[in-house]
Amino acid sequence: MASSWIPGPELAWRLHAECPAPCVLFQSVRDAAGTLLDFQWMVLNPAAEVLVRDLGLDCSLSSWDAVVEGLPTRGALSQVVEQGHPLTFELGCRPGGAERWFRAQALKQGDGFSLWLFDITGVHATQRSLHETLEREQALRAREEHLRLALETAGMVTWEWSEARRSVIWSSNVDVFFGQPPGRTGDSLASFLACVHPNDRTRVAEAIAQGLNAQGPYTFQFRGLWADGSVRCYEAVGQTFHESDRPSRMLGVVMDCTERERAQAALREAEERYRLATWATNDVLWDWSPTTDRIHWGEATHTMFGYPPEEMGDLAWWAEQVHPEDRQPVLEGLRQVVASGEASWSAEYRFRRKDGTYAHVLDRGLVARDTEGRATRMIGSLMDITERKRTMERMQEEAQFRERFIGILGHDLRNPLNAISLTARALRRRSVSPAQQQLAQRIEASAARMGNMISDILDLTRARLSGGIPLHLKSTRLPEVCEQVVEELSVAYPGRAISLETEGEGEGFWDSDRLAQVVSNLVGNALEHGTPEGTIFVRCLSESDRQVLEVSNPGAPIPPHMLATLFDPFRQVSRRNGRRSGLGLGLFIVRELVEAHGGQVSVRSSEEEGTTFTVLLPRDARRSARSEPLEQAHSA
């Protein structure tokens, strides 16, 4: 039945001659019982012929589903045929690789339907672009709100200055942060300095000028004068980015450290009070006789702990006031000092006050002995350090929060940074001018450098807050890891010579990606600080129970006074050209990764031999107490 249907001559003529829009006539395909199986096109006008040919479509409608987007169900189209109701919908396709959208209308035509396609590609693209723009704006507002709440919670504001703009952009809470009326902080240096305490303005202006030319992060502290006359303490941390040896951009944060300064001042005051109290015997002084166990307590015991002199007794009374959880180790430590011949004793523990509460105390004593070495007397002082403990705990919590916030911020920066990198890469692939190619290459290189900084910050956060950088241990050949890293760096530094020497199989149970990071950081450090004409040597040597990795370079030695802190975070050494790059986290991350494997890293440096970093790794990192739970967690 389906193959015998032919449209009338008038309709066929209209399809072929009159309409520039694609039009297809479909006929129902049914079985012997009349059940609808599919639709098959019978007539195409010229526009439809071009479209069908470009898309490579068969005559059956069911074959269109894989190529055309938005086709209605067969049930919906059967309603057009059975009941005569028109059906309007949108179709999308890619003829010749170019996306096109049509507003389609199906109209009953005998035992089939005619499908008219009206091109709405431009309208659809505009609507989709508008929708995507709105989604991006909403996401951006959400991120900005998230950042604003995080900054307010952390007591911080962000700022940005660029050479092109010549003005400062602050986060939205800046006026509240500096205690100023709306708009008072402004976007200029002069308006910001107006918020600084008059006695600190000159110093702050000089610090900003020095930071403009600084290589790497810098920080300075100042006092702010609020509109109500109160004074707050702030700490600014920033970094300047340079282009063609000229400062082009400055980024940073300002933290309110008033409470921290007050806490530190309180701690210094407490220590000063202790010193003065010791001089004036206002600390709790005690005198113990080991032979009788009698203790003479100073009068300050009543003032500090509430005990009247008549209640204070011997060693047994003192032991009763020590917190039950601390009592046994404190007593054992005291007995050991008395019996061993040591000259001094100290312990921190909780001491019960008269009202039943406990104070954290620092107890220290000196032992006097007779000619035979027996302890005859012990004199000491008891210091209440409760407030100091609380202050230190608060300061530690604040430090952990700041590092956690930096980690979160670094993680959130990856998405926009990836967008920058992809955009720069796309620009380089286009046919643009050499100057534009150079700008795109500079953007891509800067984004890659910033990505490395973010990775270092995230590793720092993991090392500080998560008990170490996680490892994924598996069977690994270190020579293969070194070969891959050396090959990559040789491509990145075509004018530099890097020599790889291997001895033995170098097999072990390690995290291959993290070891590649170790090798890359050490070789990158050698490339940066070694002489340009010198050869970088990478040696991978196998020993019976461990693996040795050495990276050496000729050049100026590391100053001896810096060797002790070389692997600390944010440490940078300028040896060759006087310039510094990065955040100073590379060697810190090397040490963390090596120690996570249960290994060690060391450095030696001299004028004659140059600088050599040596890494010693156990053959199986699973035996390391530090890496074992990480490996187990990965296996789980």
Coordinates of C-alpha atoms in Angstrom, one line a residue, residues 2-529:
A2 CA 2.7 2.4 1.0
S3 CA 4.8 2.2 -2.1
S4 CA 1.8 2.8 -4.4
W5 CA 0.9 6.3 -3.0
I6 CA 1.9 9.2 -5.2
P7 CA 1.0 12.9 -4.5
G8 CA -1.2 14.7 -7.0
P9 CA 0.5 16.7 -9.7
E10 CA -0.5 20.1 -8.3
L11 CA 1.0 19.2 -4.9
A12 CA 4.2 17.8 -6.4
W13 CA 4.6 20.9 -8.6
R14 CA 4.3 23.1 -5.5
L15 CA 6.9 21.1 -3.6
H16 CA 9.4 21.3 -6.4
A17 CA 8.9 24.8 -7.7
E18 CA 7.4 27.1 -5.2
C19 CA 8.8 26.7 -1.7
P20 CA 12.4 27.5 -0.8
A21 CA 12.0 25.8 2.6
P22 CA 12.7 22.0 2.7
C23 CA 9.6 19.9 2.5
V24 CA 9.3 16.1 2.7
L25 CA 6.3 14.0 2.0
F26 CA 6.1 10.9 4.2
Q27 CA 3.8 7.9 3.6
S28 CA 2.8 5.4 6.3
V29 CA 4.4 1.9 6.2
R30 CA 2.0 -0.7 7.6
D31 CA 1.9 -4.5 7.9
A32 CA -0.9 -6.7 6.5
A33 CA -3.0 -6.0 9.5
G34 CA -2.7 -2.3 9.0
T35 CA -0.5 -1.7 12.0
L36 CA 1.8 1.3 11.6
L37 CA 5.4 0.3 11.4
D38 CA 7.3 3.3 10.2
F39 CA 7.1 6.3 7.8
Q40 CA 8.9 6.5 4.4
W41 CA 9.5 9.6 2.4
M42 CA 8.2 9.6 -1.1
V43 CA 8.8 13.1 -2.5
L44 CA 11.4 15.8 -1.7
N45 CA 11.5 19.3 -2.9
P46 CA 15.0 20.7 -4.1
A47 CA 15.8 22.2 -0.7
A48 CA 15.0 18.9 1.1
E49 CA 17.0 16.9 -1.4
V50 CA 20.1 19.0 -0.5
L51 CA 19.5 18.5 3.2
V52 CA 18.9 14.8 3.0
R53 CA 21.9 14.3 0.8
D54 CA 24.2 16.3 3.1
L55 CA 23.0 14.3 6.1
G56 CA 23.2 11.0 4.4
L57 CA 19.6 10.0 5.4
D58 CA 17.7 6.9 4.3
C59 CA 14.2 7.0 3.1
S60 CA 12.8 5.4 6.3
L61 CA 12.0 7.9 9.1
S62 CA 13.3 5.5 11.8
S63 CA 16.8 5.9 10.4
W64 CA 16.7 9.6 11.0
D65 CA 16.9 9.3 14.9
A66 CA 20.6 8.8 14.9
V67 CA 21.3 12.0 12.9
V68 CA 18.4 14.4 13.6
E69 CA 17.8 15.7 17.1
G70 CA 14.3 16.4 18.3
L71 CA 12.2 14.0 16.2
P72 CA 8.8 13.3 17.8
T73 CA 7.8 9.7 18.7
R74 CA 6.0 7.6 16.1
G75 CA 2.9 7.7 18.3
A76 CA 2.8 11.5 18.1
L77 CA 3.3 11.4 14.3
S78 CA 0.6 8.8 13.9
Q79 CA -1.9 11.2 15.6
V80 CA -1.2 13.6 12.7
V81 CA -2.1 10.9 10.2
E82 CA -5.1 9.4 12.2
Q83 CA -6.7 12.5 13.6
G84 CA -5.4 15.2 11.2
H85 CA -4.0 17.4 14.0
P86 CA -0.9 19.5 12.9
L87 CA 2.3 19.0 15.0
T88 CA 4.9 21.7 15.5
F89 CA 8.4 21.0 17.0
E90 CA 12.1 21.9 16.6
L91 CA 14.7 19.8 14.8
G92 CA 18.5 20.1 15.0
C93 CA 21.1 18.6 12.6
R94 CA 24.6 19.1 11.3
P95 CA 24.7 19.1 7.5
G96 CA 28.3 19.5 6.3
G97 CA 29.4 19.8 10.0
A98 CA 27.5 23.1 10.6
E99 CA 24.8 23.1 13.2
R100 CA 21.3 24.1 11.9
W101 CA 17.9 24.3 13.6
F102 CA 14.5 24.2 12.0
R103 CA 10.9 24.8 13.2
A104 CA 9.2 21.8 11.8
Q105 CA 5.5 21.4 11.1
A106 CA 3.8 18.0 10.2
L107 CA 0.5 18.2 8.3
K108 CA -1.7 15.3 7.4
Q109 CA -1.4 14.3 3.7
G110 CA -3.4 11.2 2.7
D111 CA -2.1 8.2 4.7
G112 CA 1.0 10.2 5.6
F113 CA 2.1 13.7 6.3
S114 CA 4.1 16.5 4.8
L115 CA 7.0 17.8 6.9
W116 CA 7.9 21.5 6.4
L117 CA 11.2 22.8 7.8
F118 CA 11.7 26.5 8.4
D119 CA 15.3 27.5 9.3
I120 CA 15.6 29.2 12.7
T121 CA 19.3 28.6 13.2
G122 CA 20.1 32.2 14.0
V123 CA 17.3 32.6 16.5
H124 CA 18.1 29.3 18.2
A125 CA 21.8 30.2 18.5
T126 CA 20.9 33.6 19.9
Q127 CA 18.5 32.0 22.5
R128 CA 21.1 29.4 23.4
S129 CA 23.8 32.0 23.7
L130 CA 21.6 34.1 25.9
H131 CA 20.7 31.1 28.1
E132 CA 24.4 30.1 28.4
T133 CA 25.3 33.7 29.2
L134 CA 22.6 33.8 31.9
E135 CA 23.9 30.5 33.4
R136 CA 27.5 31.8 33.4
E137 CA 26.4 35.1 35.1
Q138 CA 24.4 33.1 37.7
A139 CA 27.4 30.8 38.4
L140 CA 29.7 33.8 38.6
R141 CA 27.3 35.5 41.1
A142 CA 27.2 32.3 43.1
R143 CA 31.0 32.1 43.2
E144 CA 31.3 35.8 44.1
E145 CA 28.8 35.3 47.0
H146 CA 30.6 32.2 48.1
L147 CA 33.9 34.1 48.1
R148 CA 32.3 37.1 49.9
L149 CA 30.9 34.9 52.7
A150 CA 34.3 33.1 53.0
L151 CA 36.2 36.3 53.2
E152 CA 33.8 37.7 55.8
T153 CA 34.0 34.5 57.8
A154 CA 37.8 34.5 57.6
G155 CA 38.1 38.3 58.4
M156 CA 39.8 39.1 55.0
V157 CA 39.4 41.2 51.9
T158 CA 41.0 40.8 48.5
W159 CA 42.5 43.4 46.3
E160 CA 43.8 43.7 42.7
W161 CA 45.8 46.4 40.9
S162 CA 46.8 46.3 37.2
E163 CA 49.1 48.6 35.2
A164 CA 46.5 49.0 32.5
R165 CA 43.7 50.1 34.9
R166 CA 45.9 52.1 37.3
S167 CA 43.3 51.6 40.1
V168 CA 42.6 49.1 42.9
I169 CA 39.6 46.7 42.9
W170 CA 38.6 45.5 46.4
S171 CA 36.2 42.8 47.4
S172 CA 32.7 44.0 48.2
N173 CA 33.1 44.0 52.0
V174 CA 36.1 46.4 52.0
D175 CA 34.3 49.4 53.6
V176 CA 32.9 47.3 56.5
F177 CA 36.3 45.5 56.8
F178 CA 38.1 48.8 57.3
G179 CA 35.3 50.4 59.4
Q180 CA 34.6 53.1 56.8
P181 CA 31.3 54.6 55.4
P182 CA 30.3 53.2 52.0
G183 CA 32.6 54.2 49.2
R184 CA 35.2 55.8 51.5
T185 CA 37.9 53.2 50.8
G186 CA 37.7 54.0 47.1
D187 CA 39.9 52.6 44.3
S188 CA 43.1 54.7 44.6
L189 CA 46.2 54.5 46.8
A190 CA 45.4 57.8 48.3
S191 CA 41.9 56.8 49.4
F192 CA 43.3 53.6 50.9
L193 CA 46.0 55.4 52.8
A194 CA 43.4 57.6 54.3
C195 CA 42.1 54.5 56.1
V196 CA 45.6 53.7 57.5
H197 CA 46.7 55.0 60.9
P198 CA 48.5 58.4 60.3
N199 CA 51.7 57.1 61.9
D200 CA 51.8 54.1 59.5
R201 CA 51.0 55.7 56.2
T202 CA 54.5 56.5 55.1
R203 CA 55.7 53.0 56.0
V204 CA 52.7 51.4 54.1
A205 CA 53.3 53.5 51.0
E206 CA 57.0 52.4 51.0
A207 CA 56.0 48.7 51.5
I208 CA 53.6 48.9 48.5
A209 CA 56.3 50.5 46.4
Q210 CA 58.7 47.7 47.4
G211 CA 56.1 45.1 46.7
L212 CA 55.6 46.4 43.2
N213 CA 59.1 45.3 42.3
A214 CA 59.3 42.2 44.6
Q215 CA 59.9 38.8 43.2
G216 CA 57.6 36.4 45.0
P217 CA 55.1 36.9 47.9
Y218 CA 55.6 39.8 50.3
T219 CA 53.8 40.8 53.4
F220 CA 53.6 43.8 55.8
Q221 CA 51.5 44.8 58.8
F222 CA 49.8 48.1 59.6
R223 CA 47.2 49.7 61.8
G224 CA 43.9 50.9 60.4
L225 CA 42.0 53.9 61.8
W226 CA 38.2 53.3 61.8
A227 CA 35.7 56.1 61.2
D228 CA 34.6 55.7 64.9
G229 CA 38.2 56.3 66.1
S230 CA 39.0 52.7 67.0
V231 CA 42.3 51.2 65.8
R232 CA 42.6 47.7 64.2
C233 CA 45.7 45.7 63.2
Y234 CA 46.0 44.3 59.7
E235 CA 48.4 42.1 57.8
A236 CA 48.6 42.4 54.0
V237 CA 50.0 39.5 51.8
G238 CA 50.5 40.1 48.1
Q239 CA 52.3 39.1 45.0
T240 CA 53.3 41.1 41.9
F241 CA 53.2 39.6 38.4
H242 CA 55.6 41.0 35.8
E243 CA 55.6 41.2 32.0
S244 CA 58.8 42.2 30.2
D245 CA 60.4 42.9 33.5
R246 CA 57.7 45.5 34.4
P247 CA 55.1 45.0 37.0
S248 CA 51.7 44.4 35.3
R249 CA 49.5 43.2 38.1
M250 CA 49.3 42.9 41.9
L251 CA 47.0 40.5 43.8
G252 CA 46.7 40.0 47.5
V253 CA 44.6 39.7 50.6
V254 CA 44.4 41.8 53.8
M255 CA 43.6 39.9 57.1
D256 CA 42.4 41.4 60.3
C257 CA 44.9 40.3 62.9
T258 CA 43.7 42.4 65.7
E259 CA 42.7 39.4 67.9
R260 CA 45.9 37.6 67.0
E261 CA 47.9 40.7 68.0
R262 CA 45.9 41.0 71.2
A263 CA 46.5 37.3 71.9
Q264 CA 50.2 37.6 71.2
A265 CA 50.3 40.7 73.4
A266 CA 48.4 38.9 76.1
L267 CA 50.9 36.0 75.8
R268 CA 53.9 38.3 76.0
E269 CA 52.3 40.0 79.0
A270 CA 51.7 36.7 80.7
E271 CA 55.3 35.7 80.2
E272 CA 56.4 39.1 81.5
R273 CA 54.1 38.6 84.5
Y274 CA 55.7 35.3 85.1
R275 CA 59.2 36.8 85.0
L276 CA 58.2 39.5 87.4
A277 CA 56.3 37.1 89.6
T278 CA 59.4 34.9 89.8
W279 CA 61.4 37.8 90.9
A280 CA 58.8 38.9 93.4
T281 CA 57.9 35.3 94.4
N282 CA 54.4 35.9 93.3
D283 CA 54.5 32.6 91.3
V284 CA 53.6 29.4 93.1
L285 CA 56.9 28.4 94.6
W286 CA 57.3 25.1 96.4
D287 CA 60.0 23.3 98.4
W288 CA 59.8 19.5 98.6
S289 CA 61.8 17.2 100.9
P290 CA 62.0 13.7 99.4
T291 CA 62.9 12.2 102.7
T292 CA 59.7 13.4 104.5
D293 CA 57.5 14.1 101.5
R294 CA 56.6 17.5 103.1
I295 CA 56.1 20.4 100.7
H296 CA 56.3 24.0 101.6
W297 CA 53.9 26.0 99.3
G298 CA 54.2 29.7 98.5
E299 CA 51.5 32.1 99.4
A300 CA 50.5 32.5 95.8
T301 CA 48.8 29.1 95.9
H302 CA 45.8 30.7 97.6
T303 CA 45.6 33.5 95.0
M304 CA 46.0 31.3 92.0
F305 CA 44.2 28.1 93.0
G306 CA 42.1 29.1 96.0
Y307 CA 43.6 26.8 98.6
P308 CA 44.2 28.3 102.1
P309 CA 47.6 27.5 103.6
E310 CA 46.2 25.0 106.2
E311 CA 44.8 22.8 103.4
M312 CA 48.0 22.5 101.4
G313 CA 49.9 19.3 102.5
D314 CA 52.5 16.8 101.4
L315 CA 53.3 15.0 98.2
A316 CA 50.2 12.8 98.5
W317 CA 48.0 15.9 98.7
W318 CA 49.6 17.4 95.6
A319 CA 49.2 14.1 93.7
E320 CA 45.5 14.0 94.6
Q321 CA 45.0 17.4 92.9
V322 CA 46.7 16.2 89.7
H323 CA 44.1 15.2 87.1
P324 CA 43.5 11.4 87.2
E325 CA 44.5 11.1 83.5
D326 CA 47.8 12.9 84.1
R327 CA 48.7 11.5 87.6
Q328 CA 50.5 8.4 86.7
P329 CA 52.9 9.8 84.0
V330 CA 53.6 12.9 86.1
L331 CA 54.5 10.8 89.2
E332 CA 56.6 8.3 87.2
G333 CA 58.5 11.2 85.6
L334 CA 59.2 12.8 89.0
R335 CA 60.4 9.4 90.5
Q336 CA 62.6 8.8 87.5
V337 CA 64.3 12.2 87.9
V338 CA 64.9 11.7 91.6
A339 CA 66.2 8.1 91.1
S340 CA 68.4 8.7 88.0
G341 CA 70.5 11.5 89.3
E342 CA 69.2 14.1 86.8
A343 CA 69.4 17.8 87.9
S344 CA 66.0 19.1 86.8
W345 CA 62.4 18.0 86.2
S346 CA 59.5 19.6 84.4
A347 CA 55.9 18.5 83.5
E348 CA 52.7 20.0 82.1
Y349 CA 49.5 18.7 83.6
R350 CA 46.1 19.7 84.9
F351 CA 45.9 20.8 88.5
R352 CA 42.6 21.0 90.4
R353 CA 41.6 24.3 91.9
K354 CA 39.7 24.7 95.1
D355 CA 36.4 25.2 93.2
G356 CA 36.9 21.8 91.4
T357 CA 37.9 23.2 88.0
Y358 CA 41.3 22.3 86.5
A359 CA 44.1 24.6 85.5
H360 CA 46.8 23.8 82.9
V361 CA 50.1 24.2 84.8
L362 CA 53.8 24.1 83.9
D363 CA 55.7 22.6 86.8
R364 CA 59.5 22.9 87.0
G365 CA 62.0 22.0 89.7
L366 CA 65.7 21.7 90.4
V367 CA 67.1 18.8 92.4
A368 CA 69.6 19.3 95.2
R369 CA 71.7 16.2 96.1
D370 CA 74.1 15.2 98.8
T371 CA 77.7 13.9 98.2
E372 CA 76.4 10.4 97.5
G373 CA 73.9 11.6 94.8
R374 CA 70.8 11.2 96.9
A375 CA 68.1 13.8 96.4
T376 CA 67.7 15.8 99.5
R377 CA 65.7 18.7 98.3
M378 CA 63.8 19.9 95.3
I379 CA 62.8 23.5 94.7
G380 CA 60.5 24.6 91.9
S381 CA 57.7 26.8 90.7
L382 CA 54.2 26.1 89.5
M383 CA 52.9 28.3 86.6
D384 CA 49.3 28.6 85.5
I385 CA 49.4 28.4 81.7
T386 CA 45.6 27.9 81.1
E387 CA 45.2 31.1 79.2
R388 CA 48.3 30.6 77.2
K389 CA 47.1 27.1 76.2
R390 CA 43.8 28.6 75.1
T391 CA 45.5 31.4 73.2
M392 CA 47.8 28.9 71.4
E393 CA 44.9 26.7 70.5
R394 CA 43.0 29.7 69.0
M395 CA 46.1 30.8 67.0
Q396 CA 46.5 27.2 65.7
E397 CA 42.9 27.0 64.7
E398 CA 43.2 30.4 62.9
A399 CA 46.3 29.2 61.0
Q400 CA 44.6 26.0 60.0
F401 CA 41.6 27.9 58.8
R402 CA 43.7 30.2 56.7
E403 CA 45.6 27.3 55.1
R404 CA 42.3 25.4 54.4
F405 CA 40.8 28.6 52.8
I406 CA 43.9 29.0 50.6
G407 CA 43.5 25.4 49.5
I408 CA 39.8 25.8 48.7
L409 CA 40.5 29.1 46.9
G410 CA 43.3 27.4 44.9
H411 CA 41.0 24.5 43.9
D412 CA 38.3 26.9 42.8
L413 CA 40.8 28.9 40.7
R414 CA 41.4 25.8 38.4
N415 CA 38.2 26.2 36.4
P416 CA 38.7 29.8 35.3
L417 CA 42.4 29.1 34.8
N418 CA 41.6 26.1 32.5
A419 CA 39.3 28.4 30.5
I420 CA 42.2 30.9 30.1
S421 CA 44.5 28.2 28.9
L422 CA 42.1 26.7 26.5
T423 CA 41.2 30.2 25.1
A424 CA 44.9 31.1 24.6
R425 CA 45.5 27.7 22.9
A426 CA 42.6 28.3 20.6
L427 CA 43.9 31.8 19.7
R428 CA 47.3 30.4 18.8
R429 CA 45.8 27.9 16.4
R430 CA 44.0 30.6 14.5
S431 CA 45.5 32.6 11.7
V432 CA 46.4 35.7 13.6
S433 CA 49.3 38.1 13.5
P434 CA 52.7 37.2 15.0
A435 CA 52.1 39.8 17.7
Q436 CA 48.8 38.2 18.7
Q437 CA 50.4 34.8 18.6
Q438 CA 53.1 36.0 21.0
L439 CA 50.4 37.5 23.3
A440 CA 48.5 34.2 23.3
Q441 CA 51.7 32.2 24.0
R442 CA 52.4 34.5 26.9
I443 CA 48.9 34.1 28.3
E444 CA 49.2 30.3 28.0
A445 CA 52.7 30.2 29.6
S446 CA 51.5 32.5 32.5
A447 CA 48.4 30.3 33.0
A448 CA 50.6 27.2 33.1
R449 CA 52.9 28.8 35.7
M450 CA 49.9 29.8 37.8
G451 CA 48.5 26.3 37.5
N452 CA 51.8 25.0 39.0
M453 CA 51.5 27.5 41.8
I454 CA 48.0 26.3 42.6
S455 CA 49.1 22.7 42.6
D456 CA 51.9 23.6 45.0
I457 CA 49.4 25.4 47.2
L458 CA 47.1 22.4 47.3
D459 CA 50.0 20.1 48.1
L460 CA 51.0 22.4 50.9
T461 CA 47.5 22.3 52.3
R462 CA 47.4 18.5 52.1
A463 CA 50.7 18.3 53.8
R464 CA 49.8 20.7 56.6
L465 CA 46.1 19.8 57.2
S466 CA 45.6 16.2 56.0
G467 CA 48.6 14.5 57.7
G468 CA 50.6 14.3 54.5
I469 CA 50.2 14.1 50.7
P470 CA 48.2 11.0 49.7
L471 CA 50.1 8.2 47.8
H472 CA 48.8 5.6 45.3
L473 CA 51.4 2.9 45.6
K474 CA 52.0 0.3 42.9
S475 CA 54.9 -1.5 41.2
T476 CA 57.0 1.1 39.6
R477 CA 60.4 1.3 37.7
L478 CA 62.1 4.5 38.7
P479 CA 64.4 4.6 35.6
E480 CA 61.3 4.8 33.4
V481 CA 59.9 7.6 35.5
C482 CA 63.2 9.5 35.3
E483 CA 63.4 8.9 31.5
Q484 CA 60.0 10.3 30.9
V485 CA 60.6 13.5 33.0
V486 CA 64.0 14.1 31.4
E487 CA 62.5 13.7 28.0
E488 CA 59.7 16.2 28.8
L489 CA 62.1 18.8 30.3
S490 CA 64.6 18.4 27.4
V491 CA 61.7 19.4 25.0
A492 CA 60.8 22.4 27.3
Y493 CA 64.5 23.5 27.5
P494 CA 66.0 22.7 24.1
G495 CA 69.2 24.6 24.7
R496 CA 70.1 22.7 28.0
A497 CA 71.9 19.5 28.4
I498 CA 70.4 16.8 30.7
S499 CA 72.2 13.5 31.1
L500 CA 70.4 10.4 32.6
E501 CA 72.5 7.6 34.1
T502 CA 70.8 4.4 35.3
E503 CA 72.2 1.4 37.1
G504 CA 70.0 -1.7 37.9
E505 CA 66.4 -2.4 37.3
G506 CA 65.2 0.3 39.8
E507 CA 62.0 -1.5 40.7
G508 CA 60.0 -0.8 43.8
F509 CA 56.5 -0.2 45.2
W510 CA 56.0 3.6 45.0
D511 CA 53.6 6.2 43.6
S512 CA 54.9 6.8 40.1
D513 CA 53.1 10.1 39.6
R514 CA 54.5 11.6 42.8
L515 CA 58.0 10.4 42.1
A516 CA 57.7 12.0 38.7
Q517 CA 56.9 15.2 40.6
V518 CA 60.0 14.7 42.8
V519 CA 62.2 14.3 39.7
S520 CA 60.6 17.2 37.9
N521 CA 61.0 19.6 40.8
L522 CA 64.7 18.6 41.4
V523 CA 65.6 18.8 37.7
G524 CA 63.6 22.0 37.3
N525 CA 65.5 23.5 40.3
A526 CA 68.8 22.5 38.7
L527 CA 67.8 24.1 35.4
E528 CA 66.8 27.3 37.1
H529 CA 69.9 27.6 39.4

